[in-house]
C-alpha positions in Angstrom: 7.8 15.6 18.7 4.1 13.9 19.3 3.1 11.2 16.5 -0.2 10.8 17.3 -1.2 7.7 15.3 -5.1 5.9 14.7 -3.4 2.4 15.2 -0.3 2.9 17.5 -1.8 6.2 19.8 0.8 9.0 20.9 4.6 8.2 19.7 7.0 10.8 20.6 9.6 10.9 18.4 12.9 12.9 19.7 16.3 11.6 17.1 16.8 14.7 14.8 17.2 12.7 12.2 13.4 11.6 11.8 12.5 14.7 13.0 13.8 16.2 10.1 12.8 13.4 7.6 9.6 13.7 9.1 8.9 17.5 7.8 10.9 17.3 4.7 8.5 18.0 1.6 9.2 14.7 0.2 6.8 13.3 3.4 5.0 16.7 3.4 3.5 15.6 0.0 2.7 12.1 1.1 0.1 13.7 3.3 -1.8 14.5 0.1 -1.3 10.1 -1.3 -3.7 8.4 -0.9 -3.3 4.7 0.3 -5.8 3.1 -2.6 -4.4 4.7 -5.1 -7.2 7.2 -5.8 -9.0 9.7 -3.4 -11.0 9.5 -1.9 -14.2 11.4 -3.9 -13.0 9.0 -6.8 -13.3 6.0 -4.8 -15.3 3.5 -3.3 -13.9 3.7 0.2 -12.3 6.2 3.0 -9.0 5.5 3.1 -5.5 7.1 4.7 -2.3 8.9 3.3 0.5 7.5 2.7 1.8 9.6 4.9 0.1 8.2 8.2 1.5 4.5 7.0 5.0 5.3 6.6 4.9 7.1 10.5 3.0 4.2 11.2 6.3 1.8 10.1 8.3 4.4 11.6 5.9 3.8 15.5 6.1 -0.2 14.3 9.6 -1.0 14.0 10.2 1.5 17.3 8.2 -0.4 18.8 10.4 -4.3 17.5 13.5 -2.5 18.4 14.4 -2.2 14.8 18.3 0.4 14.9 18.1 4.2 13.3 18.9 3.3 9.7 15.4 0.5 9.9 13.0 3.5 11.1 14.6 5.4 9.0 14.2 3.6 5.9 10.7 3.0 7.6 10.2 6.4 6.9 10.9 6.7 3.5 10.1 3.6 1.9 6.3 5.6 0.0 8.3 8.9 -1.1 9.0 8.1 -4.0 5.1 7.7 -4.8 3.6 8.8 -7.2 0.1 11.2 -7.1 -1.9 7.8 -7.1 -0.6 5.2 -5.8 -0.3 1.8 -7.8 -2.4 3.2 -10.5 0.8 4.0 -12.2 1.7 0.6 -12.5 -0.9 0.3 -15.1 -0.4 3.5 -16.3 3.7 1.9 -17.5 3.9 -0.8 -14.8 2.9 -4.5 -14.8 -0.9 -4.6 -12.7 -0.4 -7.9 -11.7 2.7 -7.1 -9.9 2.7 -3.3 -8.6 6.2 -3.0 -7.9 7.2 1.2 -10.7 7.9 2.4 -6.8 9.9 -0.2 -5.9 12.1 0.0 -8.8 12.8 3.7 -8.5 13.2 4.0 -5.1 16.9 4.4 -5.5 17.1 7.3 -8.3 14.2 8.9 -6.0 16.8 9.1 -3.2 19.5 10.0 -4.7 17.6 13.0 -6.7 15.2 14.3 -3.6 16.4 15.9 -0.7 16.1 13.0 1.6 20.0 12.4 0.3 21.1 15.8 1.9 19.2 14.9 5.4 20.8 11.3 5.0 24.8 12.5 4.0 24.3 15.6 6.8 24.0 12.1 9.0 26.7 10.2 7.5 24.4 7.5 6.2 24.7 6.3 2.7 21.7 7.0 0.5 22.3 3.5 -1.3 22.1 2.0 1.5 18.6 3.2 3.3 17.6 2.0 -1.0 17.2 -1.3 -0.5 15.4 -2.0 1.2 16.1 -5.8 1.5 18.9 -4.5 4.3 16.0 -4.4 6.5 14.3 -7.6 7.1 11.6 -6.5 9.9 10.9 -3.7 7.4 10.6 -6.0 4.3 10.3 -9.4 2.8 8.2 -10.5 -0.1 5.2 -11.7 0.0 3.6 -14.5 1.5 6.5 -13.3 4.0 5.2 -10.9 6.9 6.8 -7.6 7.4 5.9 -4.1 8.6 4.6 -2.4 5.9 2.8 -5.0 5.2 1.0 -4.7 8.6 0.6 -1.7 9.2 -1.2 -0.9 5.9 -3.6 -4.8 6.9 -3.9 -3.2 10.1 -4.8 0.7 9.0 -7.0 -0.9 6.5 -8.9 -3.2 9.6 -10.4 -0.2 11.6 -12.9 0.5 9.3 -14.4 -3.2 10.3 -12.6 -4.9 13.0 -13.0 -3.4 16.8 -9.9 -1.3 19.0 -9.7 -4.9 20.9 -9.0 -7.0 18.1 -6.4 -4.7 16.4 -4.7 -3.9 20.4 -4.3 -7.3 20.5 -2.5 -7.9 17.4 -0.8 -4.8 17.9 0.3 -6.0 20.6 1.0 -9.6 19.8 3.7 -9.6 17.4 7.9 -9.3 18.0 10.8 -9.2 16.4 12.9 -12.5 16.5 16.7 -12.8 15.2 15.5 -9.3 12.8 11.9 -11.5 11.5 8.1 -10.0 12.6 6.6 -13.2 14.2 3.1 -13.4 15.8 3.4 -14.6 19.8 0.1 -16.4 19.0 -1.4 -18.6 16.7 -5.1 -17.7 17.8 -4.0 -13.9 17.0 -2.0 -15.0 14.0 -5.4 -16.4 12.4 -7.0 -13.4 13.7 -4.9 -11.0 11.3 -4.4 -13.3 9.0 -8.0 -13.8 8.3 -8.6 -10.1 8.3 -5.4 -9.2 5.9 -7.2 -12.2 3.3 -10.0 -9.5 3.5 -8.7 -6.9 2.4 -7.6 -8.7 -0.5 -10.9 -10.8 -1.4 -13.4 -7.9 -0.9 -10.9 -4.5 -1.5 -7.9 -4.6 -3.0 -8.3 -7.2 -5.4 -12.0 -7.1 -6.2 -13.8 -6.2 -9.0 -14.5 -2.9 -7.9 -11.5 -2.2 -7.0 -9.8 -3.0 -10.4 -12.5 -1.7 -12.4 -12.2 2.3 -10.8 -8.2 1.3 -11.9 -8.4 0.8 -15.0 -11.4 3.7 -15.1 -9.3 5.6 -14.0 -5.6 5.3 -15.2 -7.0 5.2 -19.0 -8.1 8.2 -18.5 -4.7 9.1 -17.1 -3.5 7.3 -20.0 -5.2 9.7 -22.5 -4.3 12.8 -20.3 -0.7 12.5 -20.7 -1.0 11.1 -25.0 -3.2 14.2 -25.6 -0.7 17.1 -23.5 -3.0 17.4 -21.2 0.0 16.5 -18.5 3.5 14.7 -18.7 4.3 11.8 -16.3 6.4 14.7 -14.3 2.8 16.1 -13.2 2.6 12.6 -11.4 5.0 13.7 -8.8 2.6 16.5 -7.4 -0.5 15.4 -5.4 -3.7 13.1 -6.1 -6.3 16.4 -6.6 -3.1 18.6 -8.1 -3.9 17.0 -10.5 -7.2 15.6 -11.0 -7.6 19.7 -11.1 -5.3 18.7 -14.3 -7.3 16.5 -16.2 -10.8 18.4 -15.2 -9.2 21.4 -16.6 -8.8 19.8 -19.8 -12.4 19.7 -20.3 -11.8 16.4 -23.0 -14.9 14.8 -23.1 -13.3 11.4 -23.0 -11.4 12.0 -20.0 -14.5 14.3 -17.8 -16.4 10.6 -18.8 -14.8 8.7 -16.9 -14.8 10.8 -14.1 -18.6 11.2 -14.3 -18.5 7.1 -14.2 -15.9 7.3 -10.6 -17.8 9.6 -9.0 -21.6 8.3 -10.2 -20.9 5.0 -10.3 -20.7 2.0 -12.8 -22.2 -1.7 -12.4 -20.2 -4.2 -12.9 -21.4 -8.0 -15.3 -19.9 -10.4 -16.6 -19.0 -10.8 -20.7 -18.7 -13.2 -23.2 -15.4 -14.9 -24.5 -15.5 -12.2 -27.1 -15.8 -8.7 -26.0 -15.1 -6.9 -22.3 -11.9 -6.5 -20.9 -9.8 -8.9 -18.6 -9.0 -7.2 -14.8 -5.9 -7.7 -13.7 -4.2 -6.7 -10.0 -1.9 -8.1 -7.9 -2.6 -11.0 -5.9 -1.6 -10.8 -2.0 -1.5 -12.6 0.4 0.3 -13.5 4.3 1.4 -16.9 5.9 2.9 -15.1 8.8 5.8 -16.9 11.1 4.3 -18.0 14.9 6.7 -18.6 17.7 5.8 -21.9 18.5 7.7 -24.0 21.5 10.5 -22.1 20.0 11.1 -22.4 16.9 9.0 -20.5 13.1 6.7 -22.2 11.6 4.3 -20.6 8.9 0.9 -20.3 10.2 -0.6 -22.5 7.5 1.8 -25.3 8.9 0.0 -25.4 11.9 -3.2 -24.6 11.0 -5.2 -26.6 8.5 -8.5 -24.4 8.0 -6.2 -21.4 6.9 -4.4 -23.4 4.8 -7.3 -24.7 3.1 -8.6 -21.1 3.2 -5.0 -19.8 1.3 -5.0 -22.9 -1.6 -8.8 -21.7 -2.3 -7.9 -17.7 -2.1 -5.0 -18.6 -4.9 -7.5 -21.4 -6.7 -9.7 -18.6 -7.3 -7.4 -15.4 -8.0 -6.0 -17.5 -10.7 -9.1 -18.0 -12.5 -9.1 -15.3 -15.5 -13.2 -13.6 -16.1 -13.9 -10.7 -18.4 -16.2 -8.1 -17.6 -18.3 -5.0 -18.4 -18.2 -1.9 -17.0 -21.9 -0.1 -17.1 -22.3 3.8 -16.0 -25.9 3.3 -13.7 -28.9 4.8 -15.5 
């Protein structure tokens, strides 16, 4: 089959295991799960699906020379995401960690059709379910990995030129199972883009406010039994339809706020809410004269920016969310 990807272009996927995984119900479902959490009609940015990201990770891993198991793990690594992705961490998890999907991944594989596919190819699903086995695919922050790289450059397409994206994609390589940049300049380009995504989007007040509003609506819908938690294993718009069908004034007001817009104001100490979300930062490895250095070790400017960003993230502020009249 041919994968036609926005970032990497056309790629032939020939291995039968990978083709089966791509055509599985679990992967097909990801076409209807937004990477950004909320579907476009309830969000302030046009995004992309978890499916697009997953296939992108597969292509990237192939180009980095990953073996078949790691490519398969990359393809299915997001399959356990609920509807609305990390919004669920605001409902039942920890918004500052956003790790609900990671914690449930192995159990999800065990109960899914993916396990049967892996069984047929004599691959132990538990090996796939431990993403720590795959150093190109997943690394702890602030290290670079295929997962983190793909969702960043995929978002950077919205504010960077195609030439810049192609320079970044063409500058990464596999060194002993680690994803590294060949040059400092391109590492700085990527890291500046990552920082922009974090400061202007992922960790921005608008995104945090939307996550808060929508998670409150989901929590209320579960409490009033309009939906159950298992419904979140459907698609984004299937759950939105159930929220709308509830005809609950509070839930409809939340959806109206997300669609109609709102303003965010600083609040006094005794009012408003704190908005907390996972802080993401990157400090990629760069190949320098045969050795590997973190970008912050060889770029004073980036080290300063990274330090400032961390300090800004630690500041806690109360806000009020008000509808636009």
